[in-house]
Short mmCIF file of C-alpha atoms and ligand atoms in Angstrom, two decimals:
data_model
loop_
_atom_site.label_atom_id
_atom_site.label_comp_id
_atom_site.label_asym_id
_atom_site.label_seq_id
_atom_site.Cartn_x
_atom_site.Cartn_y
_atom_site.Cartn_z
CA MET R 18 32.37 -22.16 8.67
CA SER R 19 28.62 -21.96 9.21
CA ASP R 20 26.60 -19.21 7.50
CA GLU R 21 23.99 -19.44 10.22
CA LEU R 22 23.36 -16.29 12.23
CA PRO R 23 23.85 -16.17 16.00
CA ARG R 24 20.56 -16.69 17.84
CA ILE R 25 18.93 -14.38 20.40
CA PRO R 26 15.95 -14.85 22.75
CA LEU R 27 12.48 -14.18 21.28
CA GLN R 28 10.81 -11.09 22.77
CA PHE R 29 7.31 -12.53 22.99
CA VAL R 30 4.51 -10.87 24.96
CA GLU R 31 1.76 -13.21 26.14
CA TYR R 32 -1.64 -11.86 27.25
CA PRO R 33 -4.11 -13.67 29.47
CA PRO R 34 -7.03 -15.08 27.39
CA ASP R 35 -9.54 -12.36 28.35
CA GLU R 36 -7.11 -9.65 27.43
CA MET R 37 -6.25 -11.49 24.20
CA GLN R 38 -9.96 -11.55 23.38
CA ARG R 39 -10.34 -7.83 24.13
CA ARG R 40 -7.35 -7.01 21.95
CA ALA R 41 -8.65 -9.12 19.06
CA VAL R 42 -12.08 -7.46 19.27
CA ALA R 43 -10.57 -3.96 19.48
CA PHE R 44 -8.19 -4.51 16.56
CA ASN R 45 -10.99 -5.82 14.38
CA ALA R 46 -13.15 -2.81 15.28
CA LEU R 47 -10.28 -0.53 14.36
CA LEU R 48 -9.67 -2.18 10.99
CA GLN R 49 -13.37 -2.37 10.15
CA ARG R 50 -13.43 1.44 10.22
CA ARG R 51 -10.79 1.63 7.49
CA ARG R 52 -12.15 2.66 4.13
CA SER R 53 -10.47 3.51 0.86
CA VAL R 54 -10.80 7.27 0.63
CA ARG R 55 -10.95 9.26 -2.63
CA HIS R 56 -11.64 12.71 -1.18
CA PHE R 57 -8.47 13.97 0.47
CA SER R 58 -7.86 17.22 2.33
CA ASP R 59 -4.66 19.15 1.62
CA ARG R 60 -3.94 19.41 5.36
CA ALA R 61 -0.33 18.67 6.25
CA VAL R 62 0.52 15.40 7.98
CA PRO R 63 3.51 15.11 10.34
CA ARG R 64 6.39 13.48 8.51
CA ALA R 65 7.49 11.65 11.69
CA VAL R 66 4.16 9.77 11.74
CA ILE R 67 4.76 8.56 8.18
CA GLU R 68 8.29 7.54 9.14
CA HIS R 69 7.07 5.39 12.02
CA CYS R 70 4.42 3.76 9.85
CA LEU R 71 7.11 2.99 7.26
CA ARG R 72 9.27 1.44 9.98
CA ALA R 73 6.29 -0.74 10.88
CA ALA R 74 5.91 -1.76 7.22
CA GLY R 75 9.62 -2.57 7.06
CA SER R 76 9.15 -5.10 9.87
CA ALA R 77 7.07 -7.33 7.57
CA PRO R 78 8.17 -10.91 7.05
CA SER R 79 9.80 -11.49 3.68
CA GLY R 80 11.20 -14.34 1.62
CA ALA R 81 14.66 -15.24 3.01
CA ASN R 82 14.48 -11.94 4.93
CA GLN R 83 15.45 -10.12 1.72
CA GLN R 84 13.06 -7.22 2.43
CA PRO R 85 12.53 -6.73 -1.30
CA TRP R 86 10.73 -3.39 -1.10
CA HIS R 87 11.45 0.27 -1.62
CA PHE R 88 9.14 3.12 -0.62
CA VAL R 89 9.35 6.56 -2.22
CA VAL R 90 7.50 9.18 -0.18
CA VAL R 91 6.45 12.05 -2.43
CA GLY R 92 5.51 15.34 -0.76
CA ASP R 93 6.87 17.71 -3.40
CA PRO R 94 3.91 19.44 -5.12
CA ALA R 95 5.62 19.61 -8.53
CA LEU R 96 6.38 15.89 -8.45
CA LYS R 97 2.85 15.04 -7.27
CA ARG R 98 1.52 17.02 -10.22
CA ARG R 99 3.70 15.09 -12.67
CA ILE R 100 2.57 11.81 -11.13
CA ARG R 101 -1.06 12.91 -11.44
CA GLU R 102 -0.61 13.86 -15.09
CA ALA R 103 1.08 10.56 -15.95
CA ALA R 104 -1.43 8.48 -13.94
CA GLU R 105 -4.42 10.24 -15.52
CA ALA R 106 -3.04 9.63 -19.00
CA GLU R 107 -2.87 5.89 -18.26
CA GLU R 108 -6.25 5.95 -16.56
CA ARG R 109 -7.92 7.70 -19.50
CA ALA R 110 -6.56 4.96 -21.77
CA PHE R 111 -7.81 2.39 -19.27
CA TYR R 112 -11.35 3.74 -18.95
CA GLU R 113 -11.71 4.66 -22.63
CA GLU R 114 -9.98 1.73 -24.35
CA ARG R 115 -8.13 -0.86 -22.34
CA ALA R 116 -10.67 -1.96 -19.74
CA SER R 117 -13.01 -4.75 -20.73
CA GLU R 118 -16.77 -4.25 -20.38
CA GLU R 119 -16.66 -6.78 -17.56
CA TRP R 120 -14.01 -4.81 -15.68
CA LEU R 121 -15.89 -1.52 -16.12
CA GLU R 122 -19.04 -3.22 -14.84
CA ALA R 123 -17.16 -4.46 -11.76
CA LEU R 124 -15.97 -0.90 -11.05
CA ALA R 125 -19.25 0.87 -11.78
CA PRO R 126 -20.60 0.60 -8.18
CA LEU R 127 -17.50 2.41 -6.88
CA GLY R 128 -17.99 5.37 -9.22
CA THR R 129 -14.29 5.70 -10.09
CA ASP R 130 -13.09 7.49 -13.20
CA ALA R 131 -9.88 8.74 -14.83
CA GLU R 132 -9.77 11.97 -12.83
CA LYS R 133 -7.32 11.66 -9.92
CA PRO R 134 -7.19 15.10 -8.22
CA PHE R 135 -6.25 13.43 -4.92
CA LEU R 136 -2.81 12.65 -6.39
CA GLU R 137 -2.05 16.37 -6.14
CA ARG R 138 -4.16 17.30 -3.16
CA ALA R 139 -3.15 14.67 -0.58
CA PRO R 140 0.01 15.64 1.33
CA TYR R 141 1.85 12.40 0.60
CA LEU R 142 1.97 9.74 -2.10
CA ILE R 143 3.93 6.65 -1.18
CA ALA R 144 5.10 4.78 -4.27
CA ILE R 145 5.85 1.18 -3.34
CA PHE R 146 8.32 -0.74 -5.46
CA ALA R 147 9.03 -4.49 -5.46
CA LYS R 148 12.66 -5.37 -6.04
CA ARG R 149 12.54 -8.18 -8.58
CA TYR R 150 16.17 -8.96 -7.74
CA GLY R 151 18.84 -7.44 -5.53
CA VAL R 152 22.08 -5.91 -6.79
CA ALA R 153 25.27 -6.67 -4.85
CA PRO R 154 27.99 -4.00 -4.42
CA ASP R 155 29.98 -5.73 -7.22
CA GLY R 156 26.93 -5.47 -9.49
CA HIS R 157 25.88 -9.12 -9.61
CA HIS R 158 22.19 -9.95 -9.32
CA ILE R 159 20.80 -11.59 -6.17
CA LYS R 160 17.73 -13.74 -6.69
CA HIS R 161 14.72 -12.73 -4.58
CA TYR R 162 12.06 -15.12 -3.32
CA TYR R 163 8.32 -14.50 -2.84
CA THR R 164 8.72 -10.87 -3.81
CA THR R 165 5.06 -10.16 -4.49
CA GLU R 166 3.91 -11.85 -1.30
CA SER R 167 6.53 -9.99 0.76
CA VAL R 168 5.73 -6.58 -0.68
CA GLY R 169 2.00 -7.26 -0.38
CA ILE R 170 2.39 -8.06 3.31
CA ALA R 171 4.52 -4.95 3.93
CA THR R 172 1.95 -2.84 2.11
CA GLY R 173 -0.88 -4.28 4.19
CA MET R 174 1.03 -3.55 7.35
CA LEU R 175 1.68 0.01 6.15
CA ILE R 176 -2.02 0.56 5.44
CA ALA R 177 -2.92 -0.80 8.89
CA ALA R 178 -0.25 1.35 10.59
CA LEU R 179 -1.40 4.53 8.83
CA HIS R 180 -5.04 3.81 9.65
CA HIS R 181 -4.14 3.06 13.28
CA ALA R 182 -2.26 6.39 13.43
CA GLY R 183 -5.40 8.19 12.25
CA LEU R 184 -4.71 8.73 8.57
CA ALA R 185 -6.72 7.84 5.49
CA THR R 186 -5.28 5.94 2.54
CA LEU R 187 -6.15 4.92 -0.99
CA THR R 188 -4.49 2.02 -2.76
CA HIS R 189 -4.16 3.34 -6.27
CA THR R 190 -2.98 1.19 -9.15
CA PRO R 191 -2.81 3.13 -12.40
CA SER R 192 -1.93 0.53 -14.98
CA PRO R 193 0.72 0.32 -16.29
CA MET R 194 2.80 2.18 -13.69
CA GLY R 195 6.16 2.27 -15.47
CA PHE R 196 6.07 6.08 -15.36
CA LEU R 197 6.87 5.83 -11.64
CA ASN R 198 10.36 4.48 -12.40
CA ARG R 199 10.97 7.41 -14.71
CA LEU R 200 9.54 10.16 -12.50
CA LEU R 201 11.00 8.81 -9.26
CA GLU R 202 14.31 7.71 -10.81
CA ARG R 203 14.11 4.13 -9.61
CA PRO R 204 16.30 1.43 -11.17
CA ASP R 205 15.16 -1.32 -13.56
CA ASN R 206 15.14 -4.03 -10.90
CA GLU R 207 12.32 -2.23 -9.11
CA ARG R 208 8.77 -2.85 -10.33
CA PRO R 209 6.09 -0.36 -9.25
CA PHE R 210 3.72 -2.29 -7.00
CA LEU R 211 1.21 0.25 -5.79
CA LEU R 212 0.73 3.96 -5.22
CA LEU R 213 -0.59 4.68 -1.73
CA VAL R 214 -2.31 8.05 -1.24
CA VAL R 215 -2.03 9.28 2.36
CA GLY R 216 -3.61 12.16 4.23
CA TYR R 217 -6.66 13.37 6.08
CA PRO R 218 -10.01 12.86 4.40
CA GLU R 219 -11.93 15.92 3.25
CA ALA R 220 -14.40 16.97 5.99
CA ASP R 221 -17.36 16.02 3.76
CA ALA R 222 -15.78 12.88 2.30
CA THR R 223 -18.19 10.10 1.38
CA VAL R 224 -17.54 6.46 0.54
CA PRO R 225 -19.66 3.91 -1.30
CA ASP R 226 -21.96 1.86 0.90
CA ILE R 227 -20.13 -1.43 0.44
CA GLN R 228 -20.61 -4.56 2.50
CA ARG R 229 -17.88 -6.83 3.74
CA LYS R 230 -18.29 -10.56 3.48
CA SER R 231 -19.25 -12.30 6.69
CA LEU R 232 -16.87 -14.76 8.27
CA ASP R 233 -18.72 -17.86 7.05
CA GLU R 234 -18.53 -16.54 3.48
CA PHE R 235 -14.74 -16.45 3.49
CA VAL R 236 -13.57 -18.88 6.17
CA THR R 237 -13.74 -22.66 6.40
CA TRP R 238 -12.80 -24.50 9.57
CA ARG R 239 -11.76 -28.13 9.28
N1 IYR Q 305 -6.86 1.83 -11.74
C1 IYR Q 305 -8.15 2.43 -12.04
C2 IYR Q 305 -9.25 1.43 -12.05
C3 IYR Q 305 -9.55 0.72 -10.80
C4 IYR Q 305 -9.39 -0.64 -10.76
C5 IYR Q 305 -9.74 -1.35 -9.65
I1 IYR Q 305 -9.60 -3.37 -9.72
C6 IYR Q 305 -10.27 -0.70 -8.50
O1 IYR Q 305 -10.63 -1.43 -7.38
C7 IYR Q 305 -10.44 0.66 -8.55
C8 IYR Q 305 -10.06 1.36 -9.70
C9 IYR Q 305 -8.45 3.57 -11.06
O2 IYR Q 305 -7.71 3.76 -10.12
O3 IYR Q 305 -9.44 4.28 -11.29
#
């Protein structure tokens, strides 16, 4: 007996070249407006929008289609507060002791510090976990392939979907993030990958005046 799945027709949409060009230009313009935001409003965000963006993220390609991710959406104020407290404790240790001079110098232009009020203020925190291995119903472990790549792609798609929907995000990586397993009651096979802060920006939010590399700085054609 073959383990191969039945096959179905591909649902592919082809655009004429001029429309393809317009779409590529428009999508780039959209993504170029995305910025990591650190000043969040406490305005509520419709849960259904988050759900659709998560569905989009869940469509990401993954190693052997194992979809080795789990997303915990935190809207509960008490839980957000506990996450903030735990994250700030790690961040204080990072900024005061753990970070090398070189790392602190790299971060200095961004003006970040150990204070993370946005973790309480933003309406949603999405904790993203990478499943290092799967667990079958009988308890045996299922090896996962390309877990980091897969979860990274899904996270990128989630960030793009949220931005496209009109929401601001911040990729936050308190290090280490083990406290997320404890606070969010996630099992040992799940490794915290990233904490995504989601909401509207504060009306007077500012961002550092960064520059993005130009195409010829990061692309080679052969
Ligand atoms: N996790 C810390 C430090 C930090 C590290 C990098 I690399 C950044 O791009 C930004 C911050 C923090 O969140 O402040």
